[in-house]
Amino acid sequence: MKQKYAGSPLPAAKPQPGGARPGPDPCAACTARVLSVCNVIENKDLGRLAALTTSLGVEAHRTFINAGDPADYLFNITEGVVKVYRLLPDGRQQITGFLFQGDFLGLATENTYAFSAEAVTPVRYCRFGRKALEQFLGEFPKMEHRLLTIASNELAAAQEQMVLLGRKTAREKLASFLTMLSRRMGRLGRSEERLDLPMSRADIADYLGLTTETVSRTFTQFRTEGLIELPKSGGVRLRNRTALAELGDGG
Amino acid sequence: MKQKYAGSPLPAAKPQPGGARPGPDPCAACTARVLSVCNVIENKDLGRLAALTTSLGVEAHRTFINAGDPADYLFNITEGVVKVYRLLPDGRQQITGFLFQGDFLGLATENTYAFSAEAVTPVRYCRFGRKALEQFLGEFPKMEHRLLTIASNELAAAQEQMVLLGRKTAREKLASFLTMLSRRMGRLGRSEERLDLPMSRADIADYLGLTTETVSRTFTQFRTEGLIELPKSGGVRLRNRTALAELGDGG
DNA sequence: CGCACACTTGAGTAATGTCAAAGAGTGTGG
DNA sequence: CCACACTCTTTGACATTACTCAAGTGTGCG
């Protein structure tokens, strides 16, 4: 199996970059805090937040939210990559987003989740009880305000993705995807040129509304055209980010 | 021109169902209030809300939000149908949503709008200054909470639309659209069987990621199969809503 | 009455999907 | 240590859905 992360055991409490560390006040030590919803809570109140939080790890390929399950928790990804998706009855899948360090997950107005979420790599997250978090939000309106900002951002991203799915060609879709990922990694302080691509071709296809074959062929096209390199070690190197960004914008 | 609403003049202050009426406390008289974000504000505070509000009307086919413009206002649709859309540089259009009575519009985190909005029929809306509304939200956290609920609902709808755009066939897309519209009209207390379809075939196509021709052909198919009727007077009658709903769900 | 516009229908095309097979990397067990 | 099995990816041949281009129909408005 080529799968880089399959079955790798995930130590329950191993301190790692971006992970919430165990201890009396894990939130204070959380290296993902600056990236996340928690950054609006002052140090003196972090203990309160920590009290609602459980830090958990899941191995790659484990589904930790199932569509239809009671929506009892909200999540904050502290490490790893998550895919959020919906299924049609016959198994067709649409991935609605990939989540990274600092991303928030679980906003729902129904009593059950309308989506599923699966770890693409080994993942660590903080889990909040819904009821408890709602009470906390009542006391800290700053956090509710922050959540509204996050939701607004996601809404804008969702609209952008609708343009991609409804109106872009396969080439434009893949170029958009690589550009988005590159910018995302930049914001996380990682390389914008050399991307890991932890998700499979099938996942990329299910995110872009294509098939694996079309994704693969388009990668090959881009390589042939000198836009990217596909090292044997995996991942992708963007050789011409400007051209990719323009192509992705339909220019 | 078949266009039912083109150029029809819109009296600036004519009282009409769902419209905010002029007067000392227009919000108190607003028949769209129960449907909208404003329903969390108690009667005694409605005057405060009314003070930030301007009730305006636009004629059909007028664009009242332009992508790229400063995001100085938020909107609450009180009457009519609005399309929200994004454009690619070469003119390809993706409609991200149709808005009806009571719908809220304008959440944005950037300083400029990332989308455009155009009246499909004559439209009336309440307009809030962004700064003023933000201050108001600080005083009425209930309203901020309500906005978060609205944003969460929209997020769920956006994910549903991504499934449609990325994974459904033309038939499934149109069936989903008709079903969604039918349920929407039901919630507004209108007929779920007899739909107006104020938007053009081109708009429907731009919403579903199709062309007008494909939308037209699929309508004809549905009519041939006895799923719908297409009266000369316009609109559509759903003859088998159950079958349409199943088709739309990919069942 | 006739133009303008939206909608429908038809014919042919192109982009992407489907089906099939081969290549490549990784882990397992002999 | 090597061979096998497994999965992911790539590539090829072909099929199909939906798009493009084009013409024709219908309706409202000037």
Coordinates of C-alpha atoms (C1' of nucleotides) in Angstrom, one line a residue:
Chain A
M1 CA 0.0 0.0 0.0
K2 CA 1.3 3.4 -0.9
Q3 CA -0.9 5.1 1.6
K4 CA 1.5 7.1 3.7
Y5 CA -0.6 7.3 6.9
A6 CA -2.6 4.1 6.9
G7 CA -2.8 2.4 10.2
S8 CA -0.1 4.4 11.8
P9 CA -0.7 4.3 15.5
L10 CA -1.5 7.7 17.1
P11 CA -0.2 8.1 20.6
A12 CA -3.0 9.5 22.7
A13 CA -0.9 12.1 24.5
K14 CA 2.3 12.5 22.6
P15 CA 3.2 16.2 22.4
Q16 CA 3.5 17.3 18.8
P17 CA 3.6 20.5 16.9
G18 CA 0.2 21.9 16.7
G19 CA -1.3 19.4 19.0
A20 CA -2.9 20.4 22.3
R21 CA -0.7 19.1 24.9
P22 CA -2.0 17.4 28.0
G23 CA -1.6 19.0 31.4
P24 CA -3.4 21.3 33.7
D25 CA -4.1 23.9 31.0
P26 CA -3.8 22.3 27.6
C27 CA -5.3 25.3 25.8
A28 CA -2.5 27.6 27.1
A29 CA 0.0 25.3 25.5
C30 CA -1.8 24.7 22.3
T31 CA 0.3 25.7 19.3
A32 CA -2.8 25.8 17.1
R33 CA -4.5 28.4 19.2
V34 CA -3.3 31.4 17.3
L35 CA -4.9 29.9 14.2
S36 CA -8.2 29.0 15.7
V37 CA -11.4 30.2 17.2
C38 CA -9.8 30.0 20.6
N39 CA -7.6 33.0 19.9
V40 CA -10.3 35.4 21.1
I41 CA -10.2 34.0 24.6
E42 CA -7.9 35.8 27.0
N43 CA -5.3 33.8 29.0
K44 CA -7.2 34.2 32.2
D45 CA -10.2 32.5 30.8
L46 CA -8.4 29.7 29.0
G47 CA -9.0 27.4 32.0
R48 CA -12.7 27.8 31.5
L49 CA -12.4 26.8 27.8
A50 CA -10.1 23.9 28.6
A51 CA -12.7 22.6 31.0
L52 CA -15.1 22.0 28.1
T53 CA -12.5 20.5 25.8
T54 CA -11.3 17.0 25.2
S55 CA -8.2 16.6 23.1
L56 CA -8.4 13.5 20.9
G57 CA -6.5 11.7 18.2
V58 CA -7.8 9.6 15.3
E59 CA -5.8 7.6 12.9
A60 CA -5.8 8.2 9.2
H61 CA -8.9 7.1 7.3
R62 CA -11.1 7.0 10.4
T63 CA -14.5 8.6 10.0
F64 CA -15.2 10.6 13.2
I65 CA -18.4 12.3 12.2
N66 CA -21.1 10.4 10.5
A67 CA -23.9 12.2 8.6
G68 CA -27.1 11.5 10.5
D69 CA -25.5 11.1 13.9
P70 CA -26.6 13.4 16.8
A71 CA -24.8 16.7 16.5
D72 CA -23.5 16.6 20.1
Y73 CA -20.0 18.0 19.5
L74 CA -18.0 20.7 17.7
F75 CA -14.4 20.3 16.7
N76 CA -11.3 22.3 16.3
I77 CA -8.5 20.6 14.3
T78 CA -5.2 21.0 15.9
E79 CA -3.1 18.7 13.7
G80 CA -3.5 16.8 10.4
V81 CA -5.9 17.0 7.5
V82 CA -9.6 16.2 7.5
K83 CA -12.1 15.8 4.6
V84 CA -15.7 16.8 5.1
Y85 CA -18.1 15.2 2.7
R86 CA -21.6 14.2 1.8
L87 CA -22.8 11.1 0.1
L88 CA -25.7 10.4 -2.3
P89 CA -27.7 7.2 -1.7
D90 CA -25.9 5.3 -4.5
G91 CA -22.5 6.2 -3.1
R92 CA -21.5 9.2 -5.2
Q93 CA -19.4 11.5 -2.9
Q94 CA -18.9 15.2 -2.8
I95 CA -16.1 16.5 -0.6
T96 CA -17.2 20.0 0.6
G97 CA -13.9 20.9 2.1
F98 CA -10.5 19.9 3.4
L99 CA -9.6 21.1 6.9
F100 CA -6.2 21.9 8.3
Q101 CA -4.6 23.1 11.6
G102 CA -6.8 25.6 13.3
D103 CA -9.9 24.9 11.3
F104 CA -13.3 24.7 13.0
L105 CA -15.9 22.1 12.3
G106 CA -19.3 21.2 13.4
L107 CA -21.6 24.2 12.9
A108 CA -25.1 22.7 12.5
T109 CA -28.5 23.9 13.2
E110 CA -30.2 20.5 13.0
N111 CA -30.0 18.0 15.7
T112 CA -28.0 15.7 13.5
Y113 CA -24.9 16.3 11.3
A114 CA -25.7 16.7 7.7
F115 CA -22.1 15.8 6.7
S116 CA -19.5 13.3 7.5
A117 CA -15.8 13.9 8.4
E118 CA -12.8 11.6 8.0
A119 CA -9.2 11.9 8.9
V120 CA -7.0 12.0 5.8
T121 CA -3.8 11.9 7.8
P122 CA -3.5 11.1 11.5
V123 CA -5.5 13.9 13.1
R124 CA -5.7 15.5 16.5
Y125 CA -8.6 17.7 17.5
C126 CA -10.2 19.4 20.4
R127 CA -13.8 18.4 20.9
F128 CA -16.4 20.6 22.6
G129 CA -19.7 19.5 23.9
R130 CA -22.4 21.4 22.0
K131 CA -24.5 22.3 25.1
A132 CA -21.4 23.3 27.1
L133 CA -20.0 25.4 24.3
E134 CA -23.4 27.2 23.7
Q135 CA -23.4 28.1 27.4
F136 CA -19.8 29.3 27.1
L137 CA -20.8 31.4 24.0
G138 CA -23.5 33.1 26.1
E139 CA -20.8 34.3 28.5
F140 CA -18.2 35.2 25.9
P141 CA -19.9 37.0 23.1
K142 CA -16.5 37.6 21.6
M143 CA -16.3 34.0 20.7
E144 CA -19.8 34.0 19.2
H145 CA -18.7 37.0 17.1
R146 CA -15.6 35.1 16.1
L147 CA -17.7 32.1 15.1
L148 CA -19.9 34.3 12.9
T149 CA -16.8 35.6 11.2
I150 CA -15.6 32.1 10.6
A151 CA -19.0 31.1 9.2
S152 CA -19.0 34.1 6.9
N153 CA -15.6 33.2 5.6
E154 CA -16.7 29.6 5.0
L155 CA -19.7 30.9 3.2
A156 CA -17.6 32.9 0.9
A157 CA -15.4 29.9 0.3
A158 CA -18.4 27.8 -0.4
Q159 CA -19.6 30.3 -3.0
E160 CA -16.2 30.2 -4.6
Q161 CA -16.4 26.4 -4.7
M162 CA -19.8 26.6 -6.3
V163 CA -18.3 28.7 -9.2
L164 CA -15.6 26.0 -9.5
L165 CA -18.0 23.1 -9.6
G166 CA -20.6 24.7 -11.8
R167 CA -18.6 26.7 -14.3
K168 CA -14.9 25.7 -14.5
T169 CA -13.3 23.2 -16.8
A170 CA -11.2 20.3 -15.4
R171 CA -8.0 22.2 -16.0
E172 CA -9.3 25.3 -14.2
K173 CA -10.6 23.2 -11.4
L174 CA -7.3 21.5 -10.7
A175 CA -5.4 24.8 -11.1
S176 CA -7.7 26.4 -8.6
F177 CA -7.3 23.5 -6.2
L178 CA -3.5 23.7 -6.3
T179 CA -3.5 27.5 -5.9
M180 CA -5.9 27.3 -3.0
L181 CA -3.8 24.7 -1.3
S182 CA -0.6 26.6 -1.9
R183 CA -2.1 29.8 -0.3
R184 CA -3.5 27.7 2.5
M185 CA -0.1 26.3 3.3
G186 CA 1.5 29.7 3.1
R187 CA -0.9 30.9 5.8
L188 CA 0.2 28.0 7.9
G189 CA 3.8 29.0 7.4
R190 CA 4.6 26.1 5.2
S191 CA 6.0 26.0 1.7
E192 CA 3.7 27.4 -1.0
E193 CA 5.7 25.7 -3.7
R194 CA 6.2 22.2 -2.5
L195 CA 2.8 20.7 -1.5
D196 CA 2.3 17.4 0.3
L197 CA -1.0 16.4 -1.2
P198 CA -1.9 13.9 1.5
M199 CA -5.3 13.2 0.0
S200 CA -5.7 10.6 -2.8
R201 CA -6.5 11.4 -6.4
A202 CA -9.9 10.0 -5.7
D203 CA -10.4 12.6 -2.9
I204 CA -9.2 15.4 -5.2
A205 CA -11.7 14.2 -7.8
D206 CA -14.5 14.1 -5.3
Y207 CA -13.6 17.6 -4.2
L208 CA -13.6 19.0 -7.8
G209 CA -16.5 17.1 -9.2
L210 CA -14.4 15.0 -11.5
T211 CA -13.2 11.4 -11.8
T212 CA -9.8 10.1 -10.6
E213 CA -8.9 9.4 -14.2
T214 CA -9.6 13.0 -15.3
V215 CA -7.6 14.3 -12.3
S216 CA -4.7 12.1 -13.2
R217 CA -4.7 13.0 -16.8
T218 CA -4.8 16.7 -15.9
F219 CA -1.9 16.3 -13.6
T220 CA 0.0 14.7 -16.4
Q221 CA -0.9 17.6 -18.8
F222 CA 0.3 20.2 -16.3
R223 CA 3.6 18.3 -15.9
T224 CA 4.0 18.1 -19.7
E225 CA 3.4 21.8 -19.9
G226 CA 6.0 22.5 -17.2
L227 CA 3.5 24.0 -14.8
I228 CA 4.3 21.4 -12.1
E229 CA 6.6 18.6 -11.2
L230 CA 5.4 15.3 -9.7
P231 CA 8.3 13.9 -7.7
K232 CA 8.4 10.2 -7.0
S233 CA 8.5 10.9 -3.3
G234 CA 4.9 12.2 -3.7
G235 CA 3.3 15.6 -3.5
V236 CA 3.7 18.2 -6.2
R237 CA 6.0 21.1 -6.9
L238 CA 4.4 24.2 -8.4
R239 CA 6.8 25.5 -11.0
N240 CA 4.6 28.4 -12.2
R241 CA 2.2 29.5 -9.5
T242 CA 1.3 32.7 -11.4
A243 CA 0.2 30.7 -14.5
L244 CA -1.7 28.2 -12.3
A245 CA -3.5 31.0 -10.4
E246 CA -4.5 32.7 -13.7
L247 CA -5.7 29.4 -15.2
G248 CA -7.7 28.7 -12.0
D249 CA -9.4 32.1 -12.1
G250 CA -10.6 31.4 -15.6
G251 CA -8.4 34.2 -17.0
Chain B
M1 CA -40.8 40.5 -24.5
K2 CA -42.2 37.7 -22.4
Q3 CA -40.4 39.0 -19.4
K4 CA -43.2 39.5 -16.8
Y5 CA -41.5 42.0 -14.6
A6 CA -39.2 44.0 -16.9
G7 CA -39.3 47.7 -16.4
S8 CA -42.4 47.7 -14.2
P9 CA -42.1 50.8 -12.0
L10 CA -41.8 50.3 -8.3
P11 CA -43.6 52.8 -6.1
A12 CA -41.1 53.8 -3.5
A13 CA -43.5 53.7 -0.6
K14 CA -46.5 51.7 -1.7
P15 CA -47.6 49.4 1.1
Q16 CA -47.7 45.8 -0.1
P17 CA -47.7 42.4 1.4
G18 CA -44.3 41.6 2.9
G19 CA -43.1 45.1 2.4
A20 CA -41.9 47.3 5.2
R21 CA -44.4 50.0 5.4
P22 CA -43.4 53.6 5.9
G23 CA -44.3 55.3 9.1
P24 CA -43.0 56.0 12.6
D25 CA -42.1 52.4 13.2
P26 CA -41.9 50.5 9.9
C27 CA -40.4 47.4 11.6
A28 CA -43.4 46.9 13.8
A29 CA -45.6 46.9 10.7
C30 CA -43.3 44.7 8.6
T31 CA -45.1 41.6 7.5
A32 CA -41.8 39.9 6.7
R33 CA -40.5 40.3 10.2
V34 CA -41.6 36.9 11.4
L35 CA -39.6 35.3 8.6
S36 CA -36.5 37.3 9.1
V37 CA -33.6 38.0 11.3
C38 CA -35.6 40.8 13.0
N39 CA -37.9 38.4 14.8
V40 CA -35.5 38.1 17.7
I41 CA -35.9 41.7 18.6
E42 CA -38.6 42.5 21.0
N43 CA -41.3 45.0 20.3
K44 CA -39.9 47.6 22.7
D45 CA -36.6 47.6 20.9
L46 CA -38.0 47.7 17.3
G47 CA -37.6 51.5 17.2
R48 CA -33.9 51.1 17.7
L49 CA -33.7 48.7 14.8
A50 CA -35.9 50.9 12.6
A51 CA -33.5 53.7 13.2
L52 CA -30.7 51.8 11.4
T53 CA -32.9 50.7 8.6
T54 CA -33.8 52.2 5.2
S55 CA -36.6 50.5 3.3
L56 CA -35.9 50.6 -0.4
G57 CA -37.3 49.2 -3.7
V58 CA -35.6 48.2 -6.9
E59 CA -37.1 47.3 -10.2
A60 CA -36.6 43.9 -11.8
H61 CA -33.2 43.2 -13.4
R62 CA -31.5 45.9 -11.4
T63 CA -28.2 44.9 -9.8
F64 CA -28.1 46.4 -6.4
I65 CA -24.9 44.8 -5.1
N66 CA -21.8 44.7 -7.3
A67 CA -18.9 42.4 -6.6
G68 CA -15.9 44.5 -5.6
D69 CA -18.0 47.4 -4.2
P70 CA -17.3 48.4 -0.6
A71 CA -19.4 46.2 1.7
D72 CA -21.1 49.0 3.5
Y73 CA -24.6 47.5 3.8
L74 CA -26.5 44.4 4.8
F75 CA -29.9 43.6 3.4
N76 CA -33.1 41.9 4.4
I77 CA -35.4 41.0 1.6
T78 CA -39.0 41.9 2.4
E79 CA -40.6 41.3 -1.0
G80 CA -39.6 39.8 -4.4
V81 CA -36.9 37.5 -5.6
V82 CA -33.2 38.1 -5.7
K83 CA -30.4 36.2 -7.4
V84 CA -26.9 36.2 -5.9
Y85 CA -24.1 35.4 -8.3
R86 CA -20.4 35.5 -9.1
L87 CA -18.8 36.0 -12.5
L88 CA -15.6 34.6 -14.0
P89 CA -13.6 37.2 -16.0
D90 CA -14.9 35.8 -19.4
G91 CA -18.5 36.2 -18.3
R92 CA -19.4 32.7 -17.1
Q93 CA -21.9 33.1 -14.3
Q94 CA -22.7 31.0 -11.3
I95 CA -25.7 31.9 -9.3
T96 CA -25.1 30.9 -5.7
G97 CA -28.6 31.4 -4.5
F98 CA -32.1 32.7 -5.0
L99 CA -33.4 34.8 -2.1
F100 CA -37.0 35.3 -1.1
Q101 CA -39.1 37.2 1.5
G102 CA -37.3 37.2 4.9
D103 CA -33.9 36.2 3.6
F104 CA -30.8 37.9 4.8
L105 CA -28.0 39.1 2.5
G106 CA -24.6 40.7 2.9
L107 CA -22.5 38.7 5.3
A108 CA -19.0 39.5 4.3
T109 CA -15.7 39.5 6.1
E110 CA -13.7 41.5 3.5
N111 CA -14.1 45.2 3.0
T112 CA -15.7 44.6 -0.4
Y113 CA -18.5 42.3 -1.6
A114 CA -17.3 39.0 -3.2
F115 CA -20.7 38.6 -5.0
S116 CA -23.3 40.5 -6.9
A117 CA -27.0 40.6 -6.3
E118 CA -29.7 41.4 -8.8
A119 CA -33.5 41.7 -8.5
V120 CA -35.3 39.0 -10.5
T121 CA -38.7 40.5 -9.8
P122 CA -39.4 43.9 -8.4
V123 CA -37.8 43.8 -4.9
R124 CA -38.2 45.6 -1.6
Y125 CA -35.6 45.3 1.0
C126 CA -34.4 46.8 4.3
R127 CA -30.9 48.1 4.2
F128 CA -28.7 48.3 7.3
G129 CA -25.5 50.2 7.5
R130 CA -22.7 47.8 8.3
K131 CA -21.1 49.9 11.1
A132 CA -24.4 50.7 12.7
L133 CA -25.6 47.1 12.6
E134 CA -22.4 45.8 14.1
Q135 CA -22.8 48.2 17.0
F136 CA -26.4 47.1 17.4
L137 CA -25.2 43.5 17.4
G138 CA -22.9 44.3 20.3
E139 CA -26.0 45.5 22.3
F140 CA -28.3 42.6 21.2
P141 CA -26.3 39.4 21.3
K142 CA -29.5 37.6 20.6
M143 CA -29.4 39.0 17.1
E144 CA -25.8 38.0 16.6
H145 CA -26.7 34.5 17.7
R146 CA -29.6 34.6 15.2
L147 CA -27.2 35.6 12.5
L148 CA -24.9 32.7 13.4
T149 CA -27.9 30.4 13.0
I150 CA -28.7 31.9 9.7
A151 CA -25.1 31.5 8.5
S152 CA -25.0 27.9 9.6
N153 CA -28.2 27.2 7.7
E154 CA -26.7 28.8 4.6
L155 CA -23.6 26.8 5.0
A156 CA -25.6 23.6 5.1
A157 CA -27.5 24.7 2.0
A158 CA -24.2 25.6 0.2
Q159 CA -22.9 22.1 0.9
E160 CA -26.0 20.6 -0.5
Q161 CA -25.6 22.8 -3.6
M162 CA -22.0 21.6 -3.9
V163 CA -23.3 18.0 -4.1
L164 CA -25.7 19.1 -6.7
L165 CA -23.2 20.9 -8.8
G166 CA -20.4 18.3 -8.5
R167 CA -22.2 15.0 -8.6
K168 CA -25.7 15.2 -9.9
T169 CA -27.0 14.7 -13.5
A170 CA -29.0 17.3 -15.3
R171 CA -32.2 15.5 -14.5
E172 CA -31.3 15.3 -10.8
K173 CA -30.3 18.9 -10.7
L174 CA -33.6 20.2 -12.1
A175 CA -35.6 17.8 -10.0
S176 CA -33.7 19.1 -6.9
F177 CA -34.3 22.7 -7.9
L178 CA -38.0 22.2 -8.3
T179 CA -38.3 20.4 -5.0
M180 CA -36.2 23.0 -3.2
L181 CA -38.4 25.7 -4.6
S182 CA -41.6 23.9 -3.8
R183 CA -40.5 23.5 -0.1
R184 CA -39.4 27.1 0.0
M185 CA -42.8 28.3 -1.2
G186 CA -44.5 26.0 1.3
R187 CA -42.6 27.6 4.1
L188 CA -43.7 31.0 2.8
G189 CA -47.3 29.8 2.9
R190 CA -47.6 29.6 -0.9
S191 CA -48.5 26.7 -3.1
E192 CA -46.0 23.9 -3.2
E193 CA -47.5 22.5 -6.4
R194 CA -47.9 25.5 -8.6
L195 CA -44.7 27.5 -8.9
D196 CA -44.2 30.9 -10.5
L197 CA -40.6 30.4 -11.7
P198 CA -39.9 34.2 -12.0
M199 CA -36.3 33.5 -13.0
S200 CA -35.4 32.8 -16.7
R201 CA -34.2 29.5 -18.0
A202 CA -30.8 31.1 -18.3
D203 CA -30.9 31.9 -14.6
I204 CA -31.9 28.4 -13.7
A205 CA -29.1 27.1 -15.9
D206 CA -26.6 29.4 -14.1
Y207 CA -27.8 28.1 -10.8
L208 CA -27.5 24.5 -11.7
G209 CA -24.3 24.6 -13.7
L210 CA -26.0 23.8 -17.0
T211 CA -26.9 25.6 -20.2
T212 CA -30.3 27.1 -21.1
E213 CA -30.7 24.4 -23.8
T214 CA -30.2 21.6 -21.4
V215 CA -32.6 23.1 -18.8
S216 CA -35.2 23.5 -21.5
R217 CA -34.8 20.0 -22.8
T218 CA -35.0 18.6 -19.3
F219 CA -38.2 20.5 -18.6
T220 CA -39.6 19.0 -21.8
Q221 CA -38.5 15.5 -20.7
F222 CA -40.2 16.0 -17.3
R223 CA -43.4 17.1 -19.1
T224 CA -43.3 14.2 -21.5
E225 CA -43.0 11.9 -18.5
G226 CA -45.9 13.4 -16.7
L227 CA -43.8 14.7 -13.8
I228 CA -44.8 18.4 -14.5
E229 CA -47.0 20.6 -16.5
L230 CA -45.8 23.8 -18.2
P231 CA -48.9 26.1 -18.5
K232 CA -48.8 28.7 -21.2
S233 CA -49.3 31.3 -18.5
G234 CA -45.9 30.5 -17.2
G235 CA -44.6 28.8 -14.2
V236 CA -44.8 25.1 -13.6
R237 CA -47.1 22.7 -11.9
L238 CA -45.5 19.8 -10.1
R239 CA -47.7 16.7 -10.8
N240 CA -45.6 14.2 -8.9
R241 CA -43.6 15.9 -6.1
T242 CA -42.7 12.6 -4.5
A243 CA -41.0 11.3 -7.7
L244 CA -39.3 14.6 -8.3
A245 CA -37.9 14.6 -4.7
E246 CA -36.6 11.1 -5.1
L247 CA -35.0 11.9 -8.4
G248 CA -33.4 15.0 -7.0
D249 CA -32.0 13.0 -4.1
G250 CA -30.3 10.7 -6.5
G251 CA -32.4 7.8 -5.3
Chain C
dC1 C1' -47.9 44.5 -37.4
dG2 C1' -43.5 43.3 -36.5
dC3 C1' -39.5 43.5 -33.7
dA4 C1' -37.2 41.7 -29.6
dC5 C1' -36.5 38.4 -26.5
dA6 C1' -37.1 34.0 -24.3
dC7 C1' -37.8 29.5 -25.1
dT8 C1' -37.7 25.2 -27.7
dT9 C1' -35.9 21.9 -30.8
dG10 C1' -32.4 19.8 -33.9
dA11 C1' -27.8 18.3 -35.5
dG12 C1' -23.2 17.6 -34.6
dT13 C1' -19.2 18.1 -31.3
dA14 C1' -16.3 18.1 -27.4
dA15 C1' -15.2 17.4 -22.8
dT16 C1' -15.5 14.2 -19.4
dG17 C1' -16.9 9.7 -17.8
dT18 C1' -16.6 4.5 -18.1
dC19 C1' -14.3 0.4 -18.6
dA20 C1' -10.1 -2.1 -18.8
dA21 C1' -5.3 -3.0 -18.2
dA22 C1' -0.8 -2.0 -17.0
dG23 C1' 2.7 0.3 -14.0
dA24 C1' 4.5 1.6 -9.5
dG25 C1' 5.2 1.7 -4.6
dT26 C1' 4.6 -0.6 0.0
dG27 C1' 4.0 -4.0 3.3
dT28 C1' 3.7 -9.1 4.3
dG29 C1' 5.0 -13.7 4.7
dG30 C1' 7.7 -17.4 3.1
Chain D
dC1 C1' 15.8 -11.2 1.0
dC2 C1' 12.6 -11.9 -2.4
dA3 C1' 8.1 -12.7 -4.2
dC4 C1' 3.5 -11.8 -3.9
dA5 C1' -0.6 -9.2 -3.0
dC6 C1' -2.7 -5.0 -2.5
dT7 C1' -3.7 -0.4 -3.6
dC8 C1' -3.1 3.8 -5.9
dT9 C1' -2.0 5.9 -10.1
dT10 C1' -1.5 6.3 -14.9
dT11 C1' -2.7 5.4 -19.6
dG12 C1' -5.6 3.7 -23.4
dA13 C1' -9.9 2.9 -26.1
dC14 C1' -14.5 3.9 -26.2
dA15 C1' -19.1 5.7 -24.6
dT16 C1' -22.1 9.3 -23.2
dT17 C1' -23.7 13.4 -21.3
dA18 C1' -24.1 17.9 -21.9
dC19 C1' -22.4 21.8 -24.8
dT20 C1' -22.3 24.5 -29.1
dC21 C1' -24.2 26.3 -33.0
dA22 C1' -28.2 27.1 -35.5
dA23 C1' -32.9 27.6 -36.7
dG24 C1' -37.6 27.9 -35.6
dT25 C1' -41.6 29.1 -32.4
dG26 C1' -44.2 31.9 -29.4
dT27 C1' -45.4 36.0 -26.7
dG28 C1' -45.5 40.8 -25.3
dC29 C1' -44.7 45.4 -26.4
dG30 C1' -44.0 49.4 -29.2

